[in-house]
């Protein structure tokens, strides 16, 4: 449903009765959309060298869709950056490349070559070391390399407790560190985008969206998603109560483990060994959303990385993680 | 019916019900330990918004660091930062989302500690309503008054006073009535239109979701039913059209649109609009969005507008209804809430951001501070962290605004430190001082060009900064003598001389030092305007003030000369015996001893007195002036 359509069909307001077209009262999603667009335009206007972190998941897909809207008829005036840990699902990489090509957007892909040379991976080094080197350090390398002074991320405040306290414009010092106790006050829709050389901003245009809003918006706008979100027979093994998909030959099976074909899908996307599948037969967008409405676990529970100590996300963010 | 067809039907029915829900944004505030986090945790818990995995993590956390023994500590749901969990307090605004059958809610949980009042203001700036908690055992506290005042000042008109922990006073009606009476008496000084006082226990769940049997004497609504139905709508559509231009949209030579979010009013193609502050008018041609052109757009919509005429509009301008323009001024009175550890200093330059515009500004006068406990006004020289004052502001350029009381969106601003880029203050415009409209610069027939041409030189301000005893005066005097020999027209402004005359009313505290530099900066500017090579010899310890003078001067005219002598050397020389007095405690606020000196990061000329003789250093400065053609007549 487009804004144009709603604005024309509204006939109950006084202005409409006076014979003039009236704007639609903004729905909840339209409000969120307008707020995100406002944030993106502030960055485009005030920052010198912005970039959009594109992680291929549903939140990135929504963020990218909003960027197309924010600058229309221009294209978004910044490139996309994907920090590739080399352990993403193959379907994600394919989807990423097709999306950038179809939209005609510049896509930068950064891989931490030092990490690759040292053979860092989730199986050999564990999830924490892998994530730190191939994701956090890699992201910092990329931001330094291109000298970006602002980077959009798709994080939402409803995801996790430390994120609930992060600003929309989150200041990072020259070492990319976040200081949660010294954040710039953020009032009304006035964002302070100023940084000195070497410092930067992480900008979260989806801060006020909830997971449900994201799904509703995807449905309303018919946004294309990677097929991994939809249920399909996939080869998985069960480890520590989590279903892990065997996406390529690098997945070493433990004694007695035999991959089983199960009907599964993913609620979040990341490195395949660190992202658990859920059993589901929801193979349509409607099915996914219906399933989500009755879910009793939060989406991050599928992320192996969040199961560490309770303040782990805050610590990672201080060190430069998104 | 297939499974998927069933899904589609269910989903559409669900989305239909969601679309009709309104949104209420509210803040919770009150003193420390009044139970704000517990209340929000209770709302999330009772509205079934806590997932199983979060609940099991919460149970584990409650046992580890909870304050409720074996019971679930709801506060742990919202206290997200490690420091908060350790200290059992809330130190930053947390935003929480929950939905009931009737409404969607975004709640900002704001801290009660005094030092975090700035975060409370942050939450208030985005809220439609405030829930102010009062501990039934304590009654009204300083924080209750402070938060109520900020709530009112930031334009919130409806409040709920939740008298919490009623279970701990035996659900006593008299206790409640007394607190209610106290609050209503106090609130008469504020601008609330609705005050709903509700006795609750967040921990026990009394009067939260539904009326409690424990307090049958209370016949008002329970908290959630009240929040679900309270009307906070504001008719922004009926106001005149305003949209700050955020971004000029130029995909190709054939399209030029102005992107922005509509602050208020409605706009349609064919409407006459004006760009302020320039005052140029045109007609709206189209309202462009990704989803097609609109026949009308209203408050809150992010659109791109094209105009029938090619008029010069850039980011920071405001498009307004031609017949009902906003106000334009560069001299304003405002309420300012200070948000930084470093005090507000009148005379220091800050960047003011309002809407999409950023302009350097100076607080020319702090008229008074407001004691938020008694609401009385008090005189003051500076504003400290969390203090509110009424200030006069002088901007370097005109801005488009409206008083905050008339139009929130057009009446708010933030102040940014020009060196650290921190957001140091927030403000609400009261009114234009209108002086700006009356002062018209006299257009003189002899201008700076003529004055300097006759002297065969281009004027400049050679600003010598450095510690006391670093050799500024020596080099300044020697330089002037050399320039005089070269038949140049010069003048030396010296710190000591100026302090004996023009600035004898000023001391050495930070605010006075800033004013000292401001005055000298203005005089230097006039001297340069007269065509002189102006040599200024001033300690001028702060980067911000030197930057302010640079901005005051014509572009390229300000030459920063860093007279760089190590403190030990200055102290050893001690030509006036001042360092000794400072060390003995006879002089306070002495630069280098008990007051900071911020050295220039990249001075135009760096004079190292320990490496070259004064004569050699003067040569170096002369070379600089020659290379940049200051010693030649200007050309038109």
PDB file of C-alpha atoms in Angstrom, chain A residues 1-5 7-8 13-16 20-28 30-35 37-46 65 68-75 77 103 156-162 164-167 171 178 180-196 199 207-213 216 219-221 267 281-293 295-302 307 309-311 314 318, chain B residues 4 7-8 10-12 14-15 18-19 21 23-25 48-55 61 64 76-85 87 90-97 99 104 106 109 116 118-119 121-123 125-126 128 154 237 246-247 249-252 255 259-261 266 268 288-304 315 339-340 351 353-358 404 408-409 412-424 426-428 547:
ATOM      1  CA  UNK A   1       0.000   0.000   0.000  1.00  0.00           C
ATOM      2  CA  UNK A   2       1.568   3.284  -0.984  1.00  0.00           C
ATOM      3  CA  UNK A   3       1.345   6.642   0.723  1.00  0.00           C
ATOM      4  CA  UNK A   4      -0.140   8.073  -2.440  1.00  0.00           C
ATOM      5  CA  UNK A   5      -2.969   5.588  -2.357  1.00  0.00           C
ATOM      6  CA  UNK A   7      -3.736  10.002   0.847  1.00  0.00           C
ATOM      7  CA  UNK A   8      -6.230   9.844  -1.981  1.00  0.00           C
ATOM      8  CA  UNK A  13     -11.186  14.835   7.268  1.00  0.00           C
ATOM      9  CA  UNK A  14     -12.644  18.354   7.222  1.00  0.00           C
ATOM     10  CA  UNK A  15     -10.277  19.464   4.465  1.00  0.00           C
ATOM     11  CA  UNK A  16     -11.503  16.664   2.226  1.00  0.00           C
ATOM     12  CA  UNK A  20      -9.355  19.499  -1.151  1.00  0.00           C
ATOM     13  CA  UNK A  21      -7.169  16.437  -0.919  1.00  0.00           C
ATOM     14  CA  UNK A  22      -6.026  15.907   2.654  1.00  0.00           C
ATOM     15  CA  UNK A  23      -2.951  14.097   3.881  1.00  0.00           C
ATOM     16  CA  UNK A  24      -3.551  10.751   5.526  1.00  0.00           C
ATOM     17  CA  UNK A  25      -3.125  10.616   9.290  1.00  0.00           C
ATOM     18  CA  UNK A  26       0.191   8.910   9.596  1.00  0.00           C
ATOM     19  CA  UNK A  27      -0.016   5.264  10.507  1.00  0.00           C
ATOM     20  CA  UNK A  28       2.475   3.789  12.929  1.00  0.00           C
ATOM     21  CA  UNK A  30       4.444   5.673   8.115  1.00  0.00           C
ATOM     22  CA  UNK A  31       5.701   7.513  11.195  1.00  0.00           C
ATOM     23  CA  UNK A  32       8.615   5.143  11.602  1.00  0.00           C
ATOM     24  CA  UNK A  33       9.386   5.346   7.898  1.00  0.00           C
ATOM     25  CA  UNK A  34       9.415   9.159   7.937  1.00  0.00           C
ATOM     26  CA  UNK A  35      11.658   9.233  10.993  1.00  0.00           C
ATOM     27  CA  UNK A  37      14.183   8.907   6.175  1.00  0.00           C
ATOM     28  CA  UNK A  38      14.781  12.086   8.169  1.00  0.00           C
ATOM     29  CA  UNK A  39      17.795  10.485   9.870  1.00  0.00           C
ATOM     30  CA  UNK A  40      19.278   9.297   6.585  1.00  0.00           C
ATOM     31  CA  UNK A  41      18.911  12.704   4.964  1.00  0.00           C
ATOM     32  CA  UNK A  42      20.647  14.377   7.920  1.00  0.00           C
ATOM     33  CA  UNK A  43      23.619  12.093   7.395  1.00  0.00           C
ATOM     34  CA  UNK A  44      23.715  12.668   3.645  1.00  0.00           C
ATOM     35  CA  UNK A  45      23.583  16.436   4.176  1.00  0.00           C
ATOM     36  CA  UNK A  46      25.984  16.812   7.095  1.00  0.00           C
ATOM     37  CA  UNK A  65      14.529   0.085   1.034  1.00  0.00           C
ATOM     38  CA  UNK A  68      15.854   4.212  -1.820  1.00  0.00           C
ATOM     39  CA  UNK A  69      12.817   6.142  -0.598  1.00  0.00           C
ATOM     40  CA  UNK A  70      14.757   8.853   1.247  1.00  0.00           C
ATOM     41  CA  UNK A  71      16.671  10.115  -1.763  1.00  0.00           C
ATOM     42  CA  UNK A  72      14.282   9.334  -4.616  1.00  0.00           C
ATOM     43  CA  UNK A  73      14.526  10.263  -7.469  1.00  0.00           C
ATOM     44  CA  UNK A  74      18.267  10.362  -6.676  1.00  0.00           C
ATOM     45  CA  UNK A  75      20.037   7.154  -5.730  1.00  0.00           C
ATOM     46  CA  UNK A  77      24.445   9.114  -2.095  1.00  0.00           C
ATOM     47  CA  UNK A 103      19.665  -1.542  -7.767  1.00  0.00           C
ATOM     48  CA  UNK A 156      17.065  -1.647  16.824  1.00  0.00           C
ATOM     49  CA  UNK A 157      16.505  -0.632  20.438  1.00  0.00           C
ATOM     50  CA  UNK A 158      14.162  -3.547  21.086  1.00  0.00           C
ATOM     51  CA  UNK A 159      16.864  -6.103  20.283  1.00  0.00           C
ATOM     52  CA  UNK A 160      18.997  -6.022  23.358  1.00  0.00           C
ATOM     53  CA  UNK A 161      19.364  -4.081  26.603  1.00  0.00           C
ATOM     54  CA  UNK A 162      22.502  -2.066  25.836  1.00  0.00           C
ATOM     55  CA  UNK A 164      17.996   0.211  24.138  1.00  0.00           C
ATOM     56  CA  UNK A 165      20.249   2.896  25.589  1.00  0.00           C
ATOM     57  CA  UNK A 166      22.222   3.772  22.499  1.00  0.00           C
ATOM     58  CA  UNK A 167      21.636   7.015  20.641  1.00  0.00           C
ATOM     59  CA  UNK A 171      29.651   8.776  18.606  1.00  0.00           C
ATOM     60  CA  UNK A 178      31.676   3.606  22.279  1.00  0.00           C
ATOM     61  CA  UNK A 180      28.014   4.366  27.055  1.00  0.00           C
ATOM     62  CA  UNK A 181      28.360   6.728  30.009  1.00  0.00           C
ATOM     63  CA  UNK A 182      29.274   9.701  27.900  1.00  0.00           C
ATOM     64  CA  UNK A 183      26.736   9.835  25.101  1.00  0.00           C
ATOM     65  CA  UNK A 184      25.585  13.043  23.489  1.00  0.00           C
ATOM     66  CA  UNK A 185      22.097  14.034  24.570  1.00  0.00           C
ATOM     67  CA  UNK A 186      19.651  13.606  21.711  1.00  0.00           C
ATOM     68  CA  UNK A 187      16.512  15.743  21.774  1.00  0.00           C
ATOM     69  CA  UNK A 188      13.580  16.211  19.411  1.00  0.00           C
ATOM     70  CA  UNK A 189      14.781  15.451  15.892  1.00  0.00           C
ATOM     71  CA  UNK A 190      17.986  17.476  16.312  1.00  0.00           C
ATOM     72  CA  UNK A 191      20.995  15.271  15.686  1.00  0.00           C
ATOM     73  CA  UNK A 192      24.528  16.452  16.396  1.00  0.00           C
ATOM     74  CA  UNK A 193      26.538  14.936  13.543  1.00  0.00           C
ATOM     75  CA  UNK A 194      29.783  16.817  14.153  1.00  0.00           C
ATOM     76  CA  UNK A 195      33.009  14.856  14.537  1.00  0.00           C
ATOM     77  CA  UNK A 196      36.693  15.744  14.382  1.00  0.00           C
ATOM     78  CA  UNK A 199      36.239  10.212  14.805  1.00  0.00           C
ATOM     79  CA  UNK A 207      16.331   2.540  16.425  1.00  0.00           C
ATOM     80  CA  UNK A 208      12.628   2.884  17.170  1.00  0.00           C
ATOM     81  CA  UNK A 209      11.415  -0.079  15.104  1.00  0.00           C
ATOM     82  CA  UNK A 210      10.441  -3.357  16.741  1.00  0.00           C
ATOM     83  CA  UNK A 211      10.888  -6.783  15.169  1.00  0.00           C
ATOM     84  CA  UNK A 212       7.168  -6.857  14.494  1.00  0.00           C
ATOM     85  CA  UNK A 213       7.311  -3.458  12.768  1.00  0.00           C
ATOM     86  CA  UNK A 216       4.873  -5.698   8.940  1.00  0.00           C
ATOM     87  CA  UNK A 219       4.878  -7.309   4.119  1.00  0.00           C
ATOM     88  CA  UNK A 220       3.390  -3.903   3.341  1.00  0.00           C
ATOM     89  CA  UNK A 221       6.206  -2.885   0.997  1.00  0.00           C
ATOM     90  CA  UNK A 267      15.091 -15.811  12.156  1.00  0.00           C
ATOM     91  CA  UNK A 281       6.990 -24.958   7.861  1.00  0.00           C
ATOM     92  CA  UNK A 282       6.494 -21.258   7.204  1.00  0.00           C
ATOM     93  CA  UNK A 283       7.533 -20.891   3.595  1.00  0.00           C
ATOM     94  CA  UNK A 284       5.669 -17.654   2.843  1.00  0.00           C
ATOM     95  CA  UNK A 285       5.965 -14.162   4.289  1.00  0.00           C
ATOM     96  CA  UNK A 286       2.472 -14.514   5.752  1.00  0.00           C
ATOM     97  CA  UNK A 287       3.472 -17.768   7.378  1.00  0.00           C
ATOM     98  CA  UNK A 288       6.617 -16.255   8.909  1.00  0.00           C
ATOM     99  CA  UNK A 289       4.797 -13.300  10.365  1.00  0.00           C
ATOM    100  CA  UNK A 290       2.000 -15.458  11.750  1.00  0.00           C
ATOM    101  CA  UNK A 291       4.592 -17.723  13.317  1.00  0.00           C
ATOM    102  CA  UNK A 292       6.418 -14.791  14.779  1.00  0.00           C
ATOM    103  CA  UNK A 293       3.276 -13.445  16.417  1.00  0.00           C
ATOM    104  CA  UNK A 295       6.676 -16.970  19.228  1.00  0.00           C
ATOM    105  CA  UNK A 296       7.854 -17.171  22.812  1.00  0.00           C
ATOM    106  CA  UNK A 297      11.581 -16.638  22.224  1.00  0.00           C
ATOM    107  CA  UNK A 298      13.354 -13.483  21.109  1.00  0.00           C
ATOM    108  CA  UNK A 299      15.133 -13.427  17.760  1.00  0.00           C
ATOM    109  CA  UNK A 300      18.596 -12.963  19.215  1.00  0.00           C
ATOM    110  CA  UNK A 301      18.290 -16.304  21.010  1.00  0.00           C
ATOM    111  CA  UNK A 302      19.378 -17.845  17.718  1.00  0.00           C
ATOM    112  CA  UNK A 307      24.728 -16.415  25.147  1.00  0.00           C
ATOM    113  CA  UNK A 309      27.970 -13.090  29.948  1.00  0.00           C
ATOM    114  CA  UNK A 310      24.955 -10.809  30.300  1.00  0.00           C
ATOM    115  CA  UNK A 311      26.810  -7.563  29.573  1.00  0.00           C
ATOM    116  CA  UNK A 314      27.762  -3.751  25.765  1.00  0.00           C
ATOM    117  CA  UNK A 318      32.478  -0.532  23.387  1.00  0.00           C
TER     118      UNK A 318
ATOM    119  CA  UNK B   4      -1.201 -20.358   3.532  1.00  0.00           C
ATOM    120  CA  UNK B   7      -2.206 -17.349   7.168  1.00  0.00           C
ATOM    121  CA  UNK B   8      -3.077 -14.566   4.737  1.00  0.00           C
ATOM    122  CA  UNK B  10      -5.310 -14.190   9.824  1.00  0.00           C
ATOM    123  CA  UNK B  11      -2.525 -11.824   9.023  1.00  0.00           C
ATOM    124  CA  UNK B  12      -4.659  -9.320   7.228  1.00  0.00           C
ATOM    125  CA  UNK B  14      -4.244  -8.798  12.496  1.00  0.00           C
ATOM    126  CA  UNK B  15      -2.648  -6.007  10.468  1.00  0.00           C
ATOM    127  CA  UNK B  18      -2.704  -2.956  14.301  1.00  0.00           C
ATOM    128  CA  UNK B  19      -3.228  -0.167  11.780  1.00  0.00           C
ATOM    129  CA  UNK B  21      -3.906   1.548  17.024  1.00  0.00           C
ATOM    130  CA  UNK B  23       0.821   5.473  19.551  1.00  0.00           C
ATOM    131  CA  UNK B  24       1.507   6.998  22.961  1.00  0.00           C
ATOM    132  CA  UNK B  25       5.045   8.094  23.786  1.00  0.00           C
ATOM    133  CA  UNK B  48       3.241 -10.510  27.823  1.00  0.00           C
ATOM    134  CA  UNK B  49       6.088  -8.819  26.038  1.00  0.00           C
ATOM    135  CA  UNK B  50       8.845 -10.765  27.620  1.00  0.00           C
ATOM    136  CA  UNK B  51      10.036 -13.763  25.668  1.00  0.00           C
ATOM    137  CA  UNK B  52      10.785 -17.079  27.372  1.00  0.00           C
ATOM    138  CA  UNK B  53      14.533 -16.827  26.859  1.00  0.00           C
ATOM    139  CA  UNK B  54      14.571 -13.299  28.270  1.00  0.00           C
ATOM    140  CA  UNK B  55      12.508 -14.477  31.238  1.00  0.00           C
ATOM    141  CA  UNK B  61      20.012 -12.318  36.808  1.00  0.00           C
ATOM    142  CA  UNK B  64      22.721 -12.956  40.933  1.00  0.00           C
ATOM    143  CA  UNK B  76      16.840  -5.780  35.669  1.00  0.00           C
ATOM    144  CA  UNK B  77      14.800  -5.946  32.466  1.00  0.00           C
ATOM    145  CA  UNK B  78      15.433  -2.311  31.726  1.00  0.00           C
ATOM    146  CA  UNK B  79      18.705  -1.493  33.450  1.00  0.00           C
ATOM    147  CA  UNK B  80      20.868  -2.413  30.497  1.00  0.00           C
ATOM    148  CA  UNK B  81      24.346  -1.119  31.215  1.00  0.00           C
ATOM    149  CA  UNK B  82      26.820  -3.070  33.307  1.00  0.00           C
ATOM    150  CA  UNK B  83      27.357  -0.133  35.672  1.00  0.00           C
ATOM    151  CA  UNK B  84      23.622   0.114  36.235  1.00  0.00           C
ATOM    152  CA  UNK B  85      23.316  -3.523  37.144  1.00  0.00           C
ATOM    153  CA  UNK B  87      24.946  -0.190  41.282  1.00  0.00           C
ATOM    154  CA  UNK B  90      19.401   3.697  36.076  1.00  0.00           C
ATOM    155  CA  UNK B  91      21.910   6.081  34.493  1.00  0.00           C
ATOM    156  CA  UNK B  92      20.726   6.555  30.959  1.00  0.00           C
ATOM    157  CA  UNK B  93      17.487   6.803  29.030  1.00  0.00           C
ATOM    158  CA  UNK B  94      16.171   3.403  27.976  1.00  0.00           C
ATOM    159  CA  UNK B  95      13.484   3.125  25.340  1.00  0.00           C
ATOM    160  CA  UNK B  96      10.992   0.296  25.673  1.00  0.00           C
ATOM    161  CA  UNK B  97       8.210  -0.812  23.382  1.00  0.00           C
ATOM    162  CA  UNK B  99       1.563  -3.004  22.791  1.00  0.00           C
ATOM    163  CA  UNK B 104       1.151   0.975  21.036  1.00  0.00           C
ATOM    164  CA  UNK B 106       7.093   3.761  23.514  1.00  0.00           C
ATOM    165  CA  UNK B 109      12.715   5.287  31.278  1.00  0.00           C
ATOM    166  CA  UNK B 116      21.431  12.700  34.855  1.00  0.00           C
ATOM    167  CA  UNK B 118      19.888  15.977  31.047  1.00  0.00           C
ATOM    168  CA  UNK B 119      18.717  12.495  30.098  1.00  0.00           C
ATOM    169  CA  UNK B 121      15.033  16.240  29.415  1.00  0.00           C
ATOM    170  CA  UNK B 122      15.980  14.048  26.466  1.00  0.00           C
ATOM    171  CA  UNK B 123      13.132  11.674  27.257  1.00  0.00           C
ATOM    172  CA  UNK B 125      11.526  16.140  24.450  1.00  0.00           C
ATOM    173  CA  UNK B 126       9.953  13.200  22.638  1.00  0.00           C
ATOM    174  CA  UNK B 128       3.314  13.138  24.814  1.00  0.00           C
ATOM    175  CA  UNK B 154       9.448  20.991  27.564  1.00  0.00           C
ATOM    176  CA  UNK B 237      -2.386  20.092  10.492  1.00  0.00           C
ATOM    177  CA  UNK B 246      17.309  19.015   4.731  1.00  0.00           C
ATOM    178  CA  UNK B 247      18.813  18.087   1.420  1.00  0.00           C
ATOM    179  CA  UNK B 249      17.758  16.618  -4.364  1.00  0.00           C
ATOM    180  CA  UNK B 250      19.444  16.938  -7.794  1.00  0.00           C
ATOM    181  CA  UNK B 251      19.680  13.582  -9.592  1.00  0.00           C
ATOM    182  CA  UNK B 252      20.142  15.344 -12.950  1.00  0.00           C
ATOM    183  CA  UNK B 255      15.172  17.820 -11.489  1.00  0.00           C
ATOM    184  CA  UNK B 259      13.751  17.177   0.657  1.00  0.00           C
ATOM    185  CA  UNK B 260      12.582  17.576   4.221  1.00  0.00           C
ATOM    186  CA  UNK B 261      10.149  16.516   6.926  1.00  0.00           C
ATOM    187  CA  UNK B 266      -0.430  20.915   5.011  1.00  0.00           C
ATOM    188  CA  UNK B 268      -0.461  20.924  -1.857  1.00  0.00           C
ATOM    189  CA  UNK B 288       7.484  13.785  -4.937  1.00  0.00           C
ATOM    190  CA  UNK B 289       7.874  10.475  -3.109  1.00  0.00           C
ATOM    191  CA  UNK B 290       9.171   7.034  -4.057  1.00  0.00           C
ATOM    192  CA  UNK B 291       5.567   5.836  -3.989  1.00  0.00           C
ATOM    193  CA  UNK B 292       4.303   8.462  -6.397  1.00  0.00           C
ATOM    194  CA  UNK B 293       3.386  12.132  -6.340  1.00  0.00           C
ATOM    195  CA  UNK B 294       1.073  13.284  -3.550  1.00  0.00           C
ATOM    196  CA  UNK B 295      -1.952  15.547  -3.752  1.00  0.00           C
ATOM    197  CA  UNK B 296      -1.259  16.731  -0.240  1.00  0.00           C
ATOM    198  CA  UNK B 297       1.244  16.122   2.529  1.00  0.00           C
ATOM    199  CA  UNK B 298       0.998  16.902   6.217  1.00  0.00           C
ATOM    200  CA  UNK B 299       2.890  17.008   9.517  1.00  0.00           C
ATOM    201  CA  UNK B 300       5.577  14.380   9.992  1.00  0.00           C
ATOM    202  CA  UNK B 301       5.735  13.291   6.355  1.00  0.00           C
ATOM    203  CA  UNK B 302       9.163  13.105   4.717  1.00  0.00           C
ATOM    204  CA  UNK B 303       8.754  14.408   1.171  1.00  0.00           C
ATOM    205  CA  UNK B 304      10.541  16.161  -1.683  1.00  0.00           C
ATOM    206  CA  UNK B 315      19.932  23.261   3.344  1.00  0.00           C
ATOM    207  CA  UNK B 339      24.053  19.551  29.773  1.00  0.00           C
ATOM    208  CA  UNK B 340      27.807  19.523  30.146  1.00  0.00           C
ATOM    209  CA  UNK B 351      27.212  26.326  17.388  1.00  0.00           C
ATOM    210  CA  UNK B 353      21.493  23.906  15.614  1.00  0.00           C
ATOM    211  CA  UNK B 354      17.806  24.522  15.068  1.00  0.00           C
ATOM    212  CA  UNK B 355      15.910  22.548  12.481  1.00  0.00           C
ATOM    213  CA  UNK B 356      18.372  21.854   9.695  1.00  0.00           C
ATOM    214  CA  UNK B 357      20.395  25.014  10.293  1.00  0.00           C
ATOM    215  CA  UNK B 358      23.670  25.435  12.177  1.00  0.00           C
ATOM    216  CA  UNK B 404       8.552  27.117  21.616  1.00  0.00           C
ATOM    217  CA  UNK B 408       7.549  23.077  19.533  1.00  0.00           C
ATOM    218  CA  UNK B 409       9.098  21.924  16.266  1.00  0.00           C
ATOM    219  CA  UNK B 412      13.853  24.145  19.884  1.00  0.00           C
ATOM    220  CA  UNK B 413      17.621  24.097  19.490  1.00  0.00           C
ATOM    221  CA  UNK B 414      20.812  22.492  20.747  1.00  0.00           C
ATOM    222  CA  UNK B 415      24.172  24.114  21.504  1.00  0.00           C
ATOM    223  CA  UNK B 416      27.342  22.376  20.342  1.00  0.00           C
ATOM    224  CA  UNK B 417      30.880  23.013  21.589  1.00  0.00           C
ATOM    225  CA  UNK B 418      32.931  24.103  18.593  1.00  0.00           C
ATOM    226  CA  UNK B 419      36.060  22.330  19.712  1.00  0.00           C
ATOM    227  CA  UNK B 420      34.922  19.009  21.190  1.00  0.00           C
ATOM    228  CA  UNK B 421      31.654  18.846  19.212  1.00  0.00           C
ATOM    229  CA  UNK B 422      29.813  17.746  22.348  1.00  0.00           C
ATOM    230  CA  UNK B 423      26.165  18.713  22.692  1.00  0.00           C
ATOM    231  CA  UNK B 424      26.511  21.043  25.673  1.00  0.00           C
ATOM    232  CA  UNK B 426      19.518  22.579  24.767  1.00  0.00           C
ATOM    233  CA  UNK B 427      17.142  25.458  24.521  1.00  0.00           C
ATOM    234  CA  UNK B 428      13.675  26.738  23.848  1.00  0.00           C
ATOM    235  CA  UNK B 547      38.777  30.475  17.087  1.00  0.00           C
TER     236      UNK B 547
END
